[in-house]
Each structure stands twice: as structure tokens, then as C-alpha cells.
mmCIF file of C-alpha atoms in Angstrom:
data_model
loop_
_atom_site.group_PDB
_atom_site.id
_atom_site.type_symbol
_atom_site.label_atom_id
_atom_site.label_comp_id
_atom_site.label_asym_id
_atom_site.label_seq_id
_atom_site.Cartn_x
_atom_site.Cartn_y
_atom_site.Cartn_z
ATOM 1 C CA MET A 76 -64.948 -21.535 -57.795
ATOM 2 C CA THR A 77 -65.282 -18.110 -56.695
ATOM 3 C CA VAL A 78 -68.308 -17.002 -55.524
ATOM 4 C CA THR A 79 -69.129 -13.047 -55.451
ATOM 5 C CA ASP A 80 -72.165 -11.801 -54.018
ATOM 6 C CA GLN A 81 -72.436 -8.014 -54.567
ATOM 7 C CA VAL A 82 -75.575 -6.668 -52.875
ATOM 8 C CA LYS A 83 -75.704 -3.298 -53.855
ATOM 9 C CA PRO A 84 -77.944 -0.696 -50.915
ATOM 10 C CA ARG A 85 -80.991 0.704 -52.068
ATOM 11 C CA SER A 86 -81.979 4.060 -52.361
ATOM 12 C CA GLY A 87 -84.176 5.502 -49.707
ATOM 13 C CA GLY A 88 -86.601 6.097 -51.683
ATOM 14 C CA ASP A 89 -86.236 2.500 -53.380
ATOM 15 C CA VAL A 90 -86.956 0.921 -49.715
ATOM 16 C CA PRO A 91 -90.760 -0.349 -49.497
ATOM 17 C CA PRO A 92 -92.609 0.681 -46.276
ATOM 18 C CA PRO A 93 -92.519 -2.827 -44.210
ATOM 19 C CA PRO A 94 -95.761 -4.611 -43.530
ATOM 20 C CA GLY A 95 -97.708 -2.647 -41.179
ATOM 21 C CA GLY A 96 -95.364 0.061 -40.553
ATOM 22 C CA SER A 97 -97.575 3.110 -40.833
ATOM 23 C CA LYS A 98 -99.673 1.084 -38.103
ATOM 24 C CA SER A 99 -97.148 0.716 -35.917
ATOM 25 C CA VAL A 100 -95.784 4.525 -35.867
ATOM 26 C CA ARG A 101 -99.703 5.436 -35.167
ATOM 27 C CA ARG A 102 -99.941 2.625 -32.281
ATOM 28 C CA LEU A 103 -96.561 3.842 -30.967
ATOM 29 C CA ALA A 104 -97.834 7.328 -30.774
ATOM 30 C CA LEU A 105 -101.351 6.341 -28.898
ATOM 31 C CA SER A 106 -99.000 4.614 -26.689
ATOM 32 C CA GLN A 107 -96.934 7.045 -25.739
ATOM 33 C CA GLN A 108 -100.159 9.996 -25.753
ATOM 34 C CA VAL A 109 -102.009 6.996 -23.044
ATOM 35 C CA SER A 110 -98.732 7.095 -21.318
ATOM 36 C CA LYS A 111 -98.636 10.722 -21.196
ATOM 37 C CA TRP A 112 -102.104 10.720 -19.587
ATOM 38 C CA ASP A 113 -101.995 8.030 -17.336
ATOM 39 C CA VAL A 114 -99.075 9.730 -15.198
ATOM 40 C CA LYS A 115 -100.864 13.081 -15.233
ATOM 41 C CA LEU A 116 -104.657 11.243 -14.668
ATOM 42 C CA SER A 117 -103.963 7.967 -12.615
ATOM 43 C CA PRO A 118 -103.030 10.271 -8.947
ATOM 44 C CA TYR A 119 -106.559 11.946 -10.023
ATOM 45 C CA LEU A 120 -108.541 9.225 -10.368
ATOM 46 C CA TYR A 121 -107.038 6.766 -7.175
ATOM 47 C CA ILE A 122 -107.878 9.752 -4.756
ATOM 48 C CA SER A 123 -111.470 11.032 -6.818
ATOM 49 C CA PRO A 124 -113.504 7.783 -4.957
ATOM 50 C CA PHE A 125 -113.079 9.475 -1.803
ATOM 51 C CA PHE A 126 -113.915 12.947 -2.541
ATOM 52 C CA ILE A 127 -116.997 11.982 -4.610
ATOM 53 C CA LEU A 128 -118.264 10.082 -1.773
ATOM 54 C CA PHE A 129 -117.521 12.743 0.556
ATOM 55 C CA ALA A 130 -119.561 15.500 -1.668
ATOM 56 C CA ILE A 131 -122.460 13.110 -1.703
ATOM 57 C CA THR A 132 -122.427 12.375 2.141
ATOM 58 C CA GLY A 133 -120.611 15.146 3.145
ATOM 59 C CA LEU A 134 -120.539 18.501 1.227
ATOM 60 C CA PHE A 135 -124.172 18.043 -0.313
ATOM 61 C CA PRO A 136 -125.785 17.704 3.416
ATOM 62 C CA LEU A 137 -124.041 20.481 4.696
ATOM 63 C CA ILE A 138 -124.670 22.959 2.075
ATOM 64 C CA TYR A 139 -128.484 21.940 2.171
ATOM 65 C CA THR A 140 -128.661 21.715 5.691
ATOM 66 C CA GLY A 141 -127.209 25.704 5.035
ATOM 67 C CA TRP A 142 -130.430 26.313 2.974
ATOM 68 C CA VAL A 143 -133.165 24.627 4.667
ATOM 69 C CA SER A 144 -131.473 27.204 8.021
ATOM 70 C CA LEU A 145 -132.424 30.087 5.939
ATOM 71 C CA HIS A 146 -135.622 29.115 5.248
ATOM 72 C CA ASN A 147 -138.986 28.817 7.498
ATOM 73 C CA TRP A 148 -138.836 24.717 6.898
ATOM 74 C CA ASN A 149 -141.580 22.052 8.837
ATOM 75 C CA LEU A 150 -140.983 18.151 8.429
ATOM 76 C CA ILE A 151 -144.641 17.977 7.606
ATOM 77 C CA GLY A 152 -145.169 21.049 5.237
ATOM 78 C CA GLY A 153 -141.634 20.694 3.991
ATOM 79 C CA GLN A 154 -140.256 24.464 2.190
ATOM 80 C CA GLY A 155 -141.588 27.515 3.573
ATOM 81 C CA LYS A 156 -140.823 30.850 2.858
ATOM 82 C CA PHE A 157 -137.532 32.465 2.956
ATOM 83 C CA THR A 158 -136.230 34.238 6.248
ATOM 84 C CA GLY A 159 -132.658 34.583 6.196
ATOM 85 C CA LEU A 160 -130.766 34.718 9.025
ATOM 86 C CA GLU A 161 -134.063 34.510 11.339
ATOM 87 C CA ASN A 162 -133.673 31.305 12.421
ATOM 88 C CA TYR A 163 -129.929 32.020 13.267
ATOM 89 C CA GLY A 164 -131.374 34.769 15.974
ATOM 90 C CA PHE A 165 -134.004 32.986 17.287
ATOM 91 C CA VAL A 166 -131.946 29.879 18.226
ATOM 92 C CA LEU A 167 -129.186 32.180 19.905
ATOM 93 C CA SER A 168 -131.986 33.831 21.809
ATOM 94 C CA GLN A 169 -133.221 31.084 23.576
ATOM 95 C CA PRO A 170 -131.890 29.667 26.977
ATOM 96 C CA TYR A 171 -131.623 26.148 26.105
ATOM 97 C CA TYR A 172 -129.328 26.521 23.446
ATOM 98 C CA TRP A 173 -126.722 28.243 25.476
ATOM 99 C CA ASN A 174 -127.159 25.377 28.282
ATOM 100 C CA ALA A 175 -126.540 22.694 25.783
ATOM 101 C CA VAL A 176 -123.469 24.286 24.379
ATOM 102 C CA GLY A 177 -122.332 24.194 28.258
ATOM 103 C CA ASN A 178 -123.057 20.583 28.354
ATOM 104 C CA THR A 179 -121.465 19.611 25.743
ATOM 105 C CA LEU A 180 -118.079 21.720 26.494
ATOM 106 C CA SER A 181 -118.415 20.386 29.656
ATOM 107 C CA ILE A 182 -118.740 16.440 28.770
ATOM 108 C CA PHE A 183 -116.242 17.195 26.010
ATOM 109 C CA LEU A 184 -113.792 18.494 28.436
ATOM 110 C CA LEU A 185 -114.375 15.581 31.069
ATOM 111 C CA SER A 186 -114.233 13.015 27.884
ATOM 112 C CA SER A 187 -111.708 13.814 25.797
ATOM 113 C CA VAL A 188 -108.588 14.747 27.782
ATOM 114 C CA PRO A 189 -108.569 12.101 29.944
ATOM 115 C CA GLN A 190 -109.135 9.613 26.633
ATOM 116 C CA VAL A 191 -105.936 10.651 25.186
ATOM 117 C CA VAL A 192 -103.744 10.939 28.541
ATOM 118 C CA ILE A 193 -105.174 7.309 29.253
ATOM 119 C CA ALA A 194 -104.587 5.927 25.936
ATOM 120 C CA LEU A 195 -100.913 7.145 25.653
ATOM 121 C CA VAL A 196 -100.497 5.569 28.870
ATOM 122 C CA ILE A 197 -102.125 1.950 28.167
ATOM 123 C CA ALA A 198 -100.280 2.256 24.589
ATOM 124 C CA ALA A 199 -96.874 2.696 26.535
ATOM 125 C CA VAL A 200 -97.880 -0.612 28.734
ATOM 126 C CA LEU A 201 -98.328 -2.392 25.530
ATOM 127 C CA ASP A 202 -95.141 -1.435 24.080
ATOM 128 C CA ALA A 203 -93.243 -2.993 26.756
ATOM 129 C CA ASN A 204 -92.452 -6.550 26.614
ATOM 130 C CA LEU A 205 -95.811 -8.095 27.590
ATOM 131 C CA ARG A 206 -96.602 -11.705 27.464
ATOM 132 C CA ALA A 207 -99.693 -12.566 25.446
ATOM 133 C CA ARG A 208 -99.209 -9.057 23.734
ATOM 134 C CA THR A 209 -101.670 -9.911 20.857
ATOM 135 C CA PHE A 210 -104.069 -10.943 23.140
ATOM 136 C CA TRP A 211 -104.195 -7.669 25.258
ATOM 137 C CA ARG A 212 -103.930 -5.710 22.151
ATOM 138 C CA MET A 213 -106.892 -7.009 20.718
ATOM 139 C CA GLY A 214 -108.723 -6.903 23.881
ATOM 140 C CA ILE A 215 -108.646 -2.949 24.173
ATOM 141 C CA LEU A 216 -110.780 -2.131 21.275
ATOM 142 C CA VAL A 217 -113.671 -4.808 22.277
ATOM 143 C CA PRO A 218 -115.430 -1.677 24.075
ATOM 144 C CA PHE A 219 -115.320 0.216 20.510
ATOM 145 C CA VAL A 220 -116.763 -2.746 18.808
ATOM 146 C CA VAL A 221 -119.509 -2.379 21.302
ATOM 147 C CA ALA A 222 -122.806 -0.417 19.961
ATOM 148 C CA PRO A 223 -123.274 2.904 21.743
ATOM 149 C CA VAL A 224 -126.268 2.207 22.940
ATOM 150 C CA ALA A 225 -125.770 -1.208 24.468
ATOM 151 C CA VAL A 226 -122.816 0.890 26.587
ATOM 152 C CA GLY A 227 -125.399 3.431 27.491
ATOM 153 C CA LEU A 228 -128.193 1.225 28.730
ATOM 154 C CA ILE A 229 -125.314 -1.248 30.716
ATOM 155 C CA PHE A 230 -124.099 2.352 32.086
ATOM 156 C CA ASN A 231 -127.441 3.722 33.017
ATOM 157 C CA ASN A 232 -127.949 0.735 34.925
ATOM 158 C CA LEU A 233 -124.737 1.102 37.033
ATOM 159 C CA PHE A 234 -124.690 4.736 37.681
ATOM 160 C CA ALA A 235 -128.527 4.175 38.663
ATOM 161 C CA ASP A 236 -128.969 6.581 41.511
ATOM 162 C CA GLN A 237 -131.312 4.405 43.606
ATOM 163 C CA PHE A 238 -129.644 0.514 42.675
ATOM 164 C CA GLY A 239 -127.135 1.566 40.848
ATOM 165 C CA LEU A 240 -123.517 -0.854 41.263
ATOM 166 C CA ILE A 241 -121.240 2.546 41.457
ATOM 167 C CA ASN A 242 -123.715 3.998 44.455
ATOM 168 C CA GLU A 243 -123.278 0.477 46.096
ATOM 169 C CA ILE A 244 -119.493 0.576 45.890
ATOM 170 C CA LEU A 245 -119.565 4.487 47.090
ATOM 171 C CA LYS A 246 -122.024 3.239 50.130
ATOM 172 C CA ALA A 247 -119.913 0.581 50.878
ATOM 173 C CA LEU A 248 -116.777 2.616 51.322
ATOM 174 C CA GLY A 249 -118.373 4.822 53.592
ATOM 175 C CA LEU A 250 -119.167 7.594 51.049
ATOM 176 C CA GLY A 251 -122.824 9.088 50.294
ATOM 177 C CA ARG A 252 -124.342 8.527 47.062
ATOM 178 C CA VAL A 253 -124.035 10.566 43.871
ATOM 179 C CA ARG A 254 -127.165 11.835 42.419
ATOM 180 C CA TRP A 255 -125.909 10.824 38.942
ATOM 181 C CA HIS A 256 -129.268 11.696 36.914
ATOM 182 C CA SER A 257 -129.722 15.118 38.833
ATOM 183 C CA ASP A 258 -126.582 16.753 39.520
ATOM 184 C CA SER A 259 -125.076 18.180 36.011
ATOM 185 C CA LEU A 260 -121.478 17.927 36.868
ATOM 186 C CA ALA A 261 -121.999 14.050 38.374
ATOM 187 C CA SER A 262 -124.204 13.665 34.965
ATOM 188 C CA HIS A 263 -121.355 14.754 32.921
ATOM 189 C CA THR A 264 -118.857 12.761 34.290
ATOM 190 C CA ALA A 265 -121.227 9.182 34.070
ATOM 191 C CA ILE A 266 -121.882 10.152 30.488
ATOM 192 C CA ALA A 267 -117.906 11.399 29.918
ATOM 193 C CA THR A 268 -116.932 7.992 31.386
ATOM 194 C CA MET A 269 -119.366 6.279 28.984
ATOM 195 C CA VAL A 270 -116.962 8.015 25.684
ATOM 196 C CA ASN A 271 -113.746 7.426 27.540
ATOM 197 C CA PHE A 272 -114.767 3.449 27.947
ATOM 198 C CA ARG A 273 -115.790 3.164 24.401
ATOM 199 C CA TRP A 274 -113.213 5.377 22.390
ATOM 200 C CA THR A 275 -109.812 4.662 24.885
ATOM 201 C CA GLY A 276 -108.923 1.831 23.246
ATOM 202 C CA TYR A 277 -109.020 2.721 19.886
ATOM 203 C CA ASN A 278 -107.134 5.845 20.668
ATOM 204 C CA ALA A 279 -104.736 3.659 22.482
ATOM 205 C CA LEU A 280 -103.883 1.351 19.544
ATOM 206 C CA ILE A 281 -103.680 4.494 17.296
ATOM 207 C CA PHE A 282 -100.568 6.271 19.631
ATOM 208 C CA LEU A 283 -99.142 2.287 19.726
ATOM 209 C CA ALA A 284 -98.856 2.173 15.838
ATOM 210 C CA ALA A 285 -97.099 5.238 16.426
ATOM 211 C CA MET A 286 -94.858 4.282 18.993
ATOM 212 C CA GLN A 287 -93.782 0.891 17.235
ATOM 213 C CA ALA A 288 -92.353 2.875 14.674
ATOM 214 C CA ILE A 289 -89.668 4.774 16.679
ATOM 215 C CA PRO A 290 -86.520 3.236 15.951
ATOM 216 C CA ARG A 291 -85.304 1.411 18.950
ATOM 217 C CA ASP A 292 -81.962 2.425 18.229
ATOM 218 C CA VAL A 293 -83.277 5.763 20.758
ATOM 219 C CA PHE A 294 -84.546 4.000 22.988
ATOM 220 C CA GLU A 295 -80.887 1.937 23.678
ATOM 221 C CA ALA A 296 -79.166 5.133 23.219
ATOM 222 C CA ALA A 297 -81.131 6.376 26.079
ATOM 223 C CA THR A 298 -80.977 3.474 28.151
ATOM 224 C CA ILE A 299 -76.932 3.166 27.879
ATOM 225 C CA ASP A 300 -77.804 7.020 29.505
ATOM 226 C CA GLY A 301 -79.001 6.063 32.244
ATOM 227 C CA ALA A 302 -82.715 7.092 31.390
ATOM 228 C CA GLY A 303 -85.490 5.032 33.241
ATOM 229 C CA ARG A 304 -88.695 3.992 31.701
ATOM 230 C CA LEU A 305 -90.525 6.919 33.313
ATOM 231 C CA ARG A 306 -87.904 9.204 32.091
ATOM 232 C CA GLN A 307 -88.341 7.620 28.040
ATOM 233 C CA PHE A 308 -91.729 8.031 27.715
ATOM 234 C CA PHE A 309 -91.797 11.493 28.421
ATOM 235 C CA SER A 310 -88.331 12.319 27.079
ATOM 236 C CA VAL A 311 -88.296 10.339 23.952
ATOM 237 C CA THR A 312 -91.284 8.545 23.478
ATOM 238 C CA VAL A 313 -94.298 11.917 23.923
ATOM 239 C CA PRO A 314 -91.845 14.536 21.897
ATOM 240 C CA MET A 315 -91.540 11.704 18.924
ATOM 241 C CA LEU A 316 -95.709 11.102 18.997
ATOM 242 C CA ARG A 317 -96.116 14.728 18.869
ATOM 243 C CA PRO A 318 -98.083 14.177 14.984
ATOM 244 C CA THR A 319 -100.286 11.779 16.405
ATOM 245 C CA VAL A 320 -101.131 13.449 19.284
ATOM 246 C CA ILE A 321 -102.308 16.223 16.911
ATOM 247 C CA PHE A 322 -104.532 14.279 14.600
ATOM 248 C CA VAL A 323 -106.012 12.532 18.231
ATOM 249 C CA VAL A 324 -106.406 15.571 19.258
ATOM 250 C CA ILE A 325 -108.504 17.035 16.724
ATOM 251 C CA THR A 326 -110.347 13.773 15.635
ATOM 252 C CA SER A 327 -111.267 13.999 19.813
ATOM 253 C CA THR A 328 -112.240 17.286 19.539
ATOM 254 C CA ILE A 329 -114.800 16.857 16.281
ATOM 255 C CA GLY A 330 -116.174 13.394 18.192
ATOM 256 C CA GLY A 331 -116.505 14.918 21.440
ATOM 257 C CA LEU A 332 -118.774 17.373 19.992
ATOM 258 C CA GLN A 333 -120.737 15.150 18.557
ATOM 259 C CA ILE A 334 -121.928 13.370 21.443
ATOM 260 C CA PHE A 335 -125.456 11.762 20.979
ATOM 261 C CA ASP A 336 -125.846 8.540 21.525
ATOM 262 C CA GLU A 337 -124.651 7.899 25.070
ATOM 263 C CA ALA A 338 -126.378 10.890 26.456
ATOM 264 C CA ARG A 339 -129.542 10.356 24.537
ATOM 265 C CA VAL A 340 -130.003 6.830 26.211
ATOM 266 C CA PHE A 341 -128.863 8.204 29.667
ATOM 267 C CA ASP A 342 -132.627 8.377 30.765
ATOM 268 C CA GLN A 343 -135.823 7.353 29.255
ATOM 269 C CA SER A 344 -137.223 10.537 27.540
ATOM 270 C CA GLY A 345 -134.530 11.691 25.971
ATOM 271 C CA LEU A 346 -134.169 15.474 26.937
ATOM 272 C CA GLY A 347 -131.303 15.400 28.992
ATOM 273 C CA GLY A 348 -132.653 15.238 32.430
ATOM 274 C CA ALA A 349 -135.672 17.201 34.107
ATOM 275 C CA ASP A 350 -133.643 20.321 33.986
ATOM 276 C CA ARG A 351 -131.969 19.239 30.583
ATOM 277 C CA GLN A 352 -128.632 19.336 32.908
ATOM 278 C CA TRP A 353 -126.976 16.670 30.255
ATOM 279 C CA GLN A 354 -128.765 17.631 26.820
ATOM 280 C CA THR A 355 -126.218 18.348 24.261
ATOM 281 C CA LEU A 356 -126.293 20.460 21.239
ATOM 282 C CA THR A 357 -127.062 17.131 19.154
ATOM 283 C CA MET A 358 -129.609 16.391 21.265
ATOM 284 C CA TYR A 359 -131.218 19.706 20.986
ATOM 285 C CA ILE A 360 -131.039 19.819 17.445
ATOM 286 C CA TRP A 361 -132.992 16.244 17.712
ATOM 287 C CA GLU A 362 -135.447 18.092 19.990
ATOM 288 C CA LEU A 363 -136.403 20.896 17.060
ATOM 289 C CA GLY A 364 -135.821 18.675 14.334
ATOM 290 C CA TRP A 365 -138.359 15.656 15.277
ATOM 291 C CA GLY A 366 -139.669 16.864 18.753
ATOM 292 C CA GLN A 367 -140.877 20.401 17.324
ATOM 293 C CA ARG A 368 -140.924 19.364 14.017
ATOM 294 C CA ASN A 369 -138.932 22.527 12.720
ATOM 295 C CA PHE A 370 -136.128 21.803 10.157
ATOM 296 C CA GLY A 371 -134.896 25.230 9.940
ATOM 297 C CA ARG A 372 -134.288 25.984 13.106
ATOM 298 C CA ALA A 373 -132.769 22.393 13.885
ATOM 299 C CA SER A 374 -130.417 23.325 10.891
ATOM 300 C CA ALA A 375 -128.933 26.319 12.324
ATOM 301 C CA VAL A 376 -128.137 24.931 15.405
ATOM 302 C CA ALA A 377 -126.545 22.090 13.029
ATOM 303 C CA TRP A 378 -124.696 24.492 11.572
ATOM 304 C CA LEU A 379 -123.933 26.876 14.285
ATOM 305 C CA LEU A 380 -122.286 23.294 15.682
ATOM 306 C CA PHE A 381 -120.443 23.000 12.556
ATOM 307 C CA MET A 382 -118.844 26.410 13.206
ATOM 308 C CA MET A 383 -117.966 25.644 16.589
ATOM 309 C CA ILE A 384 -116.220 22.045 15.787
ATOM 310 C CA VAL A 385 -114.277 23.980 12.823
ATOM 311 C CA LEU A 386 -113.195 26.981 15.228
ATOM 312 C CA ILE A 387 -112.195 24.401 18.579
ATOM 313 C CA ALA A 388 -110.239 22.170 16.122
ATOM 314 C CA LEU A 389 -108.558 25.299 14.302
ATOM 315 C CA LEU A 390 -107.571 26.221 18.318
ATOM 316 C CA ASN A 391 -106.579 22.979 19.178
ATOM 317 C CA PHE A 392 -104.475 22.554 16.394
ATOM 318 C CA VAL A 393 -102.436 25.956 16.577
ATOM 319 C CA ILE A 394 -101.968 25.314 20.809
ATOM 320 C CA THR A 395 -100.435 21.792 19.841
ATOM 321 C CA LYS A 396 -98.788 23.041 17.010
ATOM 322 C CA ARG A 397 -96.949 25.511 19.165
ATOM 323 C CA ILE A 398 -95.816 23.230 22.264
ATOM 324 C CA ALA A 399 -94.768 20.535 19.299
ATOM 325 C CA SER A 400 -92.195 23.380 18.126
ATOM 326 C CA GLN A 401 -91.291 24.633 21.628
ATOM 327 C CA GLY A 402 -90.452 21.326 22.469
ATOM 328 C CA GLY A 403 -88.765 20.871 19.379
ATOM 329 C CA ARG A 404 -86.474 24.123 19.969
ATOM 330 C CA LYS A 405 -85.873 22.393 23.648
#
């Protein structure tokens, strides 16, 4: 028996639409549209939490402080009349302001420069093949987790003028006592020591992480060429850490110009000594705002400090960038 099946093709107009066909097309179009939005908007959504938090906790206080600095603003009475730049003119004419500027820059230089150098050396030592490396790497971070006030109280006793441990050691060595709370340079050195104690280990870990990213082939090639560890450090390690050095220098600049805790607890009065020999700008802001209850003038000093930090950070960036580019041409 012969069976012949002849299936005639249907014309297009006769083909019935599949069940749910229009819905599938719309769903596919919607999916493609969502995919386009996903590609365009996802990066902005991922980074938006940072900018939202920055706008709330950083940008708004900055703008609001600028608004307060243009008014006669009392801690108890609140907002007064608009005074324009009068608060800035008053602050800039005060000798205490310029004394605080000098103290801040002095403590900043005594803390930031040694801090970066010592952190580089510690990172190089930790990058070597030491026993119990993890223990040593964790150990240098311990000072960072200690509260600044606790560090200040401990070092305040160490640097006590009469019975401090440092002066006792100097006396045992046949040297004279240092008036840590009377002499300006001595007090700046003591406060810078506290700052270095807390932040050197933190910066050393940043340098160590950057050193770990340097390919080991470079060091092996240097060793084959006869370079010792010291030559490798200056000719290989430091040049390849330039971006990290720039980052650490800028962050140290920002933090170093905002020193408050260590200087505030270095004595009981909180004014930076009897002659304000270690009063920093942040302490001067605190004195104006909560001591004299004049928020307008305190906000003016805060904005002047902000502009000084921006200028010094830009100057540091340009200098370190130029040094890095000159080193790269060599």
C-alpha cells in the first residue's frame, strides 16, 4: 500500500499567531530596553552611595560652614545679621591665628616627612623574607587602633617635664632635661612623635601592598646584574612606588594639617600651652566656636584651613608628579 502525504504550505496570511506571541514580542522588547538601561545606569548606581554619603556628610557641612562664616552667628543666639567677609578680616588680623598657622605647619612638617620615610623603610623590611611575617605585619597596625586620646595621655606622661621617662633617659645619658611643655620646637616634636606613632604603621601597610605588586622578575634581574638590597630599594622599589608615594603624601598632608586630638590632650588646659606654643588651627577653631561661642569666626577659620589644605595638597601633587616624571626620563 502506498501512502502519499502531501502537505501544502499555508500562506502567510493563513498562519495563526502562536499562543501568547504578541506578549512574547513585547516581553522581548522590554527585556532589551531593560538591558540598555542596565548597561547605562548600573555604573552610576554602583558609585552613587559614595557620592550620596559625601554630599550629606562632606559637601553639605562644607557649604553650610561657608554660609555660617558670612554671618554673625552665636552658639546660643543662633544666626545673626549678614556680615559678609567681616569674620575673615577679623580672623586674619589676629596674632593668635598666625601663631596657630605656624604651629600647624611646624607639626605637619615634623610628622609627615619622617612618617613617609620611616613607613617606606618598615615596608621594605616587612617585604623581606622574615620569619613570622604575618605577626610583624599585624603588629605595626596596633598603634593605629589605639584611641588618639589614649595615645595623647600616654605620651603626655612620657614627655612630662619633671618626671617623664624621656627626660629620665636623657638625664641618665648625661644630657639636660628638655622642657617639652614650654619650648615650642620641643612641644611640636613631642606631638609629631604621637602622630608618627599612630600613622606610620598604617602607611607602611599601604607601601607594603604596593611592593607586593611589583613583579619579582625585576628583583631577580637586578640581583643577576649585581645590585644589592640597598641598591634595589633605591633603584627599583622606590621608583616603582611613585603613584603610591604621591597618594600617601597627599593623604598625610590632609591629615597632618588637621591635627587636634594629640595636641588637645598634651596638657590640661586645651589651649596649646601657656603661650599657645602648640595651638593648632583646629584647636583655634575649637576655642572660637566653643570657648568664645562665636561660630561665625570659627567657620571662617575652618574655611581658611580648608583652602590651605587644598593649596598644599595641590603643591605636593605637582612637586611629587614632577619628581616622578623626571625620574622616569632617567
